[in-house]
């Protein structure tokens, strides 16, 4: 086993950053052309982007430094 993440979690961690980036830029477009209330979506997608980044970094550090085979 290469990582502590398997199955659905691994798929989620691979797909979620792409969804968050698309959602972030889509909501920025929405702020400009549709409604200022898209700013809430921008904040949510930005927070999800950072949380996923920190989760991916944490898993990498755990796998590299702390995991014993």
Short mmCIF file of N, CA and C in Angstrom, two decimals:
data_model
loop_
_atom_site.label_atom_id
_atom_site.label_comp_id
_atom_site.label_asym_id
_atom_site.label_seq_id
_atom_site.Cartn_x
_atom_site.Cartn_y
_atom_site.Cartn_z
N UNK A 1 0.85 -1.17 0.00
CA UNK A 1 0.00 0.00 0.00
C UNK A 1 0.90 1.24 0.00
N UNK A 2 0.64 2.14 -0.91
CA UNK A 2 1.49 3.30 -1.06
C UNK A 2 1.13 4.46 -0.14
N UNK A 3 -0.12 4.55 0.25
CA UNK A 3 -0.57 5.71 1.00
C UNK A 3 -1.58 5.29 2.05
N UNK A 4 -1.80 6.18 3.00
CA UNK A 4 -2.83 5.90 4.00
C UNK A 4 -4.22 6.13 3.42
N UNK A 5 -4.32 6.83 2.28
CA UNK A 5 -5.60 7.07 1.63
C UNK A 5 -5.87 5.98 0.61
N UNK A 6 -7.08 5.45 0.63
CA UNK A 6 -7.46 4.43 -0.34
C UNK A 6 -8.88 4.70 -0.82
N UNK A 7 -9.21 4.10 -1.94
CA UNK A 7 -10.58 4.11 -2.44
C UNK A 7 -11.16 5.48 -2.68
N UNK A 8 -12.32 5.71 -2.06
CA UNK A 8 -13.06 6.95 -2.27
C UNK A 8 -12.33 8.19 -1.80
N UNK A 9 -11.59 8.07 -0.70
CA UNK A 9 -10.85 9.23 -0.19
C UNK A 9 -9.78 9.67 -1.18
N UNK A 10 -9.09 8.70 -1.78
CA UNK A 10 -8.04 9.05 -2.74
C UNK A 10 -8.66 9.74 -3.96
N UNK A 11 -9.79 9.23 -4.43
CA UNK A 11 -10.48 9.85 -5.56
C UNK A 11 -10.94 11.26 -5.20
N UNK A 12 -11.47 11.43 -4.01
CA UNK A 12 -11.93 12.75 -3.56
C UNK A 12 -10.77 13.75 -3.53
N UNK A 13 -9.63 13.33 -3.00
CA UNK A 13 -8.47 14.22 -2.89
C UNK A 13 -7.92 14.56 -4.27
N UNK A 14 -8.08 13.67 -5.25
CA UNK A 14 -7.61 13.97 -6.60
C UNK A 14 -8.56 14.90 -7.35
N UNK A 15 -9.86 14.77 -7.13
CA UNK A 15 -10.85 15.52 -7.91
C UNK A 15 -11.19 16.87 -7.28
N UNK A 16 -11.23 16.95 -5.98
CA UNK A 16 -11.71 18.15 -5.30
C UNK A 16 -10.92 19.41 -5.63
N UNK A 17 -9.59 19.39 -5.75
CA UNK A 17 -8.89 20.63 -6.10
C UNK A 17 -9.32 21.20 -7.46
N UNK A 18 -9.58 20.32 -8.42
CA UNK A 18 -10.03 20.80 -9.73
C UNK A 18 -11.41 21.44 -9.63
N UNK A 19 -12.30 20.81 -8.87
CA UNK A 19 -13.64 21.35 -8.68
C UNK A 19 -13.57 22.70 -7.95
N UNK A 20 -12.73 22.78 -6.94
CA UNK A 20 -12.60 24.03 -6.18
C UNK A 20 -12.05 25.16 -7.03
N UNK A 21 -11.06 24.87 -7.85
CA UNK A 21 -10.50 25.92 -8.71
C UNK A 21 -11.53 26.38 -9.73
N UNK A 22 -12.23 25.43 -10.35
CA UNK A 22 -13.28 25.81 -11.30
C UNK A 22 -14.38 26.61 -10.60
N UNK A 23 -14.77 26.18 -9.41
CA UNK A 23 -15.78 26.90 -8.66
C UNK A 23 -15.32 28.29 -8.25
N UNK A 24 -14.07 28.42 -7.87
CA UNK A 24 -13.53 29.73 -7.48
C UNK A 24 -13.56 30.70 -8.65
N UNK A 25 -13.01 30.28 -9.78
CA UNK A 25 -12.99 31.18 -10.93
C UNK A 25 -14.37 31.40 -11.51
N UNK A 26 -15.23 30.37 -11.45
CA UNK A 26 -16.61 30.56 -11.89
C UNK A 26 -17.36 31.55 -11.02
N UNK A 27 -17.14 31.50 -9.73
CA UNK A 27 -17.82 32.44 -8.85
C UNK A 27 -17.24 33.85 -8.98
N UNK A 28 -15.96 33.96 -9.28
CA UNK A 28 -15.39 35.29 -9.56
C UNK A 28 -16.05 35.87 -10.81
N UNK A 29 -16.25 35.04 -11.82
CA UNK A 29 -16.97 35.47 -13.01
C UNK A 29 -18.40 35.86 -12.65
N UNK A 30 -19.02 35.07 -11.76
CA UNK A 30 -20.38 35.37 -11.32
C UNK A 30 -20.49 36.69 -10.59
N UNK A 31 -19.48 37.03 -9.80
CA UNK A 31 -19.47 38.33 -9.11
C UNK A 31 -19.48 39.46 -10.14
N UNK A 32 -18.68 39.29 -11.17
CA UNK A 32 -18.53 40.36 -12.17
C UNK A 32 -19.77 40.52 -13.03
N UNK A 33 -20.35 39.40 -13.49
CA UNK A 33 -21.40 39.49 -14.50
C UNK A 33 -22.81 39.18 -13.99
N UNK A 34 -22.97 38.53 -12.86
CA UNK A 34 -24.30 38.13 -12.42
C UNK A 34 -24.76 38.85 -11.16
N UNK A 35 -24.05 38.60 -10.05
CA UNK A 35 -24.51 39.16 -8.78
C UNK A 35 -23.36 39.21 -7.78
N UNK A 36 -23.30 40.25 -6.98
CA UNK A 36 -22.27 40.32 -5.94
C UNK A 36 -22.39 39.22 -4.88
N UNK A 37 -23.54 38.57 -4.81
CA UNK A 37 -23.70 37.52 -3.80
C UNK A 37 -22.86 36.28 -4.11
N UNK A 38 -22.27 36.19 -5.29
CA UNK A 38 -21.36 35.09 -5.59
C UNK A 38 -20.07 35.18 -4.77
N UNK A 39 -19.88 36.28 -4.06
CA UNK A 39 -18.69 36.40 -3.21
C UNK A 39 -18.67 35.33 -2.12
N UNK A 40 -19.85 34.92 -1.65
CA UNK A 40 -19.91 33.84 -0.65
C UNK A 40 -19.39 32.53 -1.24
N UNK A 41 -19.77 32.24 -2.47
CA UNK A 41 -19.28 31.03 -3.14
C UNK A 41 -17.78 31.10 -3.34
N UNK A 42 -17.27 32.29 -3.66
CA UNK A 42 -15.83 32.46 -3.82
C UNK A 42 -15.10 32.14 -2.51
N UNK A 43 -15.64 32.61 -1.40
CA UNK A 43 -15.02 32.32 -0.10
C UNK A 43 -15.07 30.83 0.22
N UNK A 44 -16.20 30.19 -0.03
CA UNK A 44 -16.33 28.76 0.27
C UNK A 44 -15.37 27.94 -0.57
N UNK A 45 -15.32 28.21 -1.87
CA UNK A 45 -14.42 27.46 -2.74
C UNK A 45 -12.95 27.75 -2.41
N UNK A 46 -12.64 28.97 -2.02
CA UNK A 46 -11.27 29.29 -1.60
C UNK A 46 -10.87 28.54 -0.35
N UNK A 47 -11.77 28.48 0.62
CA UNK A 47 -11.49 27.73 1.85
C UNK A 47 -11.32 26.25 1.55
N UNK A 48 -12.17 25.69 0.68
CA UNK A 48 -12.03 24.28 0.30
C UNK A 48 -10.70 24.01 -0.39
N UNK A 49 -10.27 24.96 -1.23
CA UNK A 49 -8.99 24.80 -1.91
C UNK A 49 -7.85 24.71 -0.90
N UNK A 50 -7.82 25.62 0.06
CA UNK A 50 -6.75 25.60 1.06
C UNK A 50 -6.83 24.39 1.97
N UNK A 51 -8.03 24.00 2.39
CA UNK A 51 -8.16 22.82 3.24
C UNK A 51 -7.68 21.56 2.52
N UNK A 52 -8.03 21.43 1.26
CA UNK A 52 -7.57 20.27 0.49
C UNK A 52 -6.06 20.29 0.32
N UNK A 53 -5.50 21.47 0.06
CA UNK A 53 -4.05 21.58 -0.07
C UNK A 53 -3.35 21.14 1.22
N UNK A 54 -3.83 21.63 2.36
CA UNK A 54 -3.21 21.25 3.63
C UNK A 54 -3.40 19.77 3.94
N UNK A 55 -4.53 19.21 3.56
CA UNK A 55 -4.75 17.78 3.74
C UNK A 55 -3.78 16.97 2.88
N UNK A 56 -3.58 17.38 1.62
CA UNK A 56 -2.65 16.66 0.75
C UNK A 56 -1.23 16.76 1.28
N UNK A 57 -0.83 17.94 1.74
CA UNK A 57 0.52 18.10 2.30
C UNK A 57 0.68 17.27 3.56
N UNK A 58 -0.33 17.24 4.41
CA UNK A 58 -0.27 16.46 5.64
C UNK A 58 -0.12 14.98 5.35
N UNK A 59 -0.87 14.48 4.39
CA UNK A 59 -0.77 13.06 4.02
C UNK A 59 0.61 12.75 3.47
N UNK A 60 1.14 13.65 2.63
CA UNK A 60 2.49 13.43 2.07
C UNK A 60 3.54 13.41 3.17
N UNK A 61 3.47 14.36 4.10
CA UNK A 61 4.45 14.40 5.19
C UNK A 61 4.33 13.16 6.06
N UNK A 62 3.10 12.75 6.36
CA UNK A 62 2.90 11.54 7.16
C UNK A 62 3.49 10.33 6.45
N UNK A 63 3.19 10.19 5.15
CA UNK A 63 3.69 9.04 4.40
C UNK A 63 5.21 9.04 4.31
N UNK A 64 5.81 10.21 4.17
CA UNK A 64 7.26 10.28 4.01
C UNK A 64 8.03 10.14 5.32
N UNK A 65 7.52 10.77 6.38
CA UNK A 65 8.31 10.84 7.60
C UNK A 65 7.86 9.90 8.71
N UNK A 66 6.58 9.67 8.83
CA UNK A 66 6.09 8.96 10.01
C UNK A 66 5.64 7.53 9.75
N UNK A 67 5.27 7.22 8.53
CA UNK A 67 4.75 5.89 8.23
C UNK A 67 5.88 4.87 8.20
N UNK A 68 5.69 3.81 8.94
CA UNK A 68 6.67 2.72 8.96
C UNK A 68 6.08 1.53 8.22
N UNK A 69 6.85 0.97 7.29
CA UNK A 69 6.35 -0.18 6.52
C UNK A 69 6.45 -1.45 7.27
#
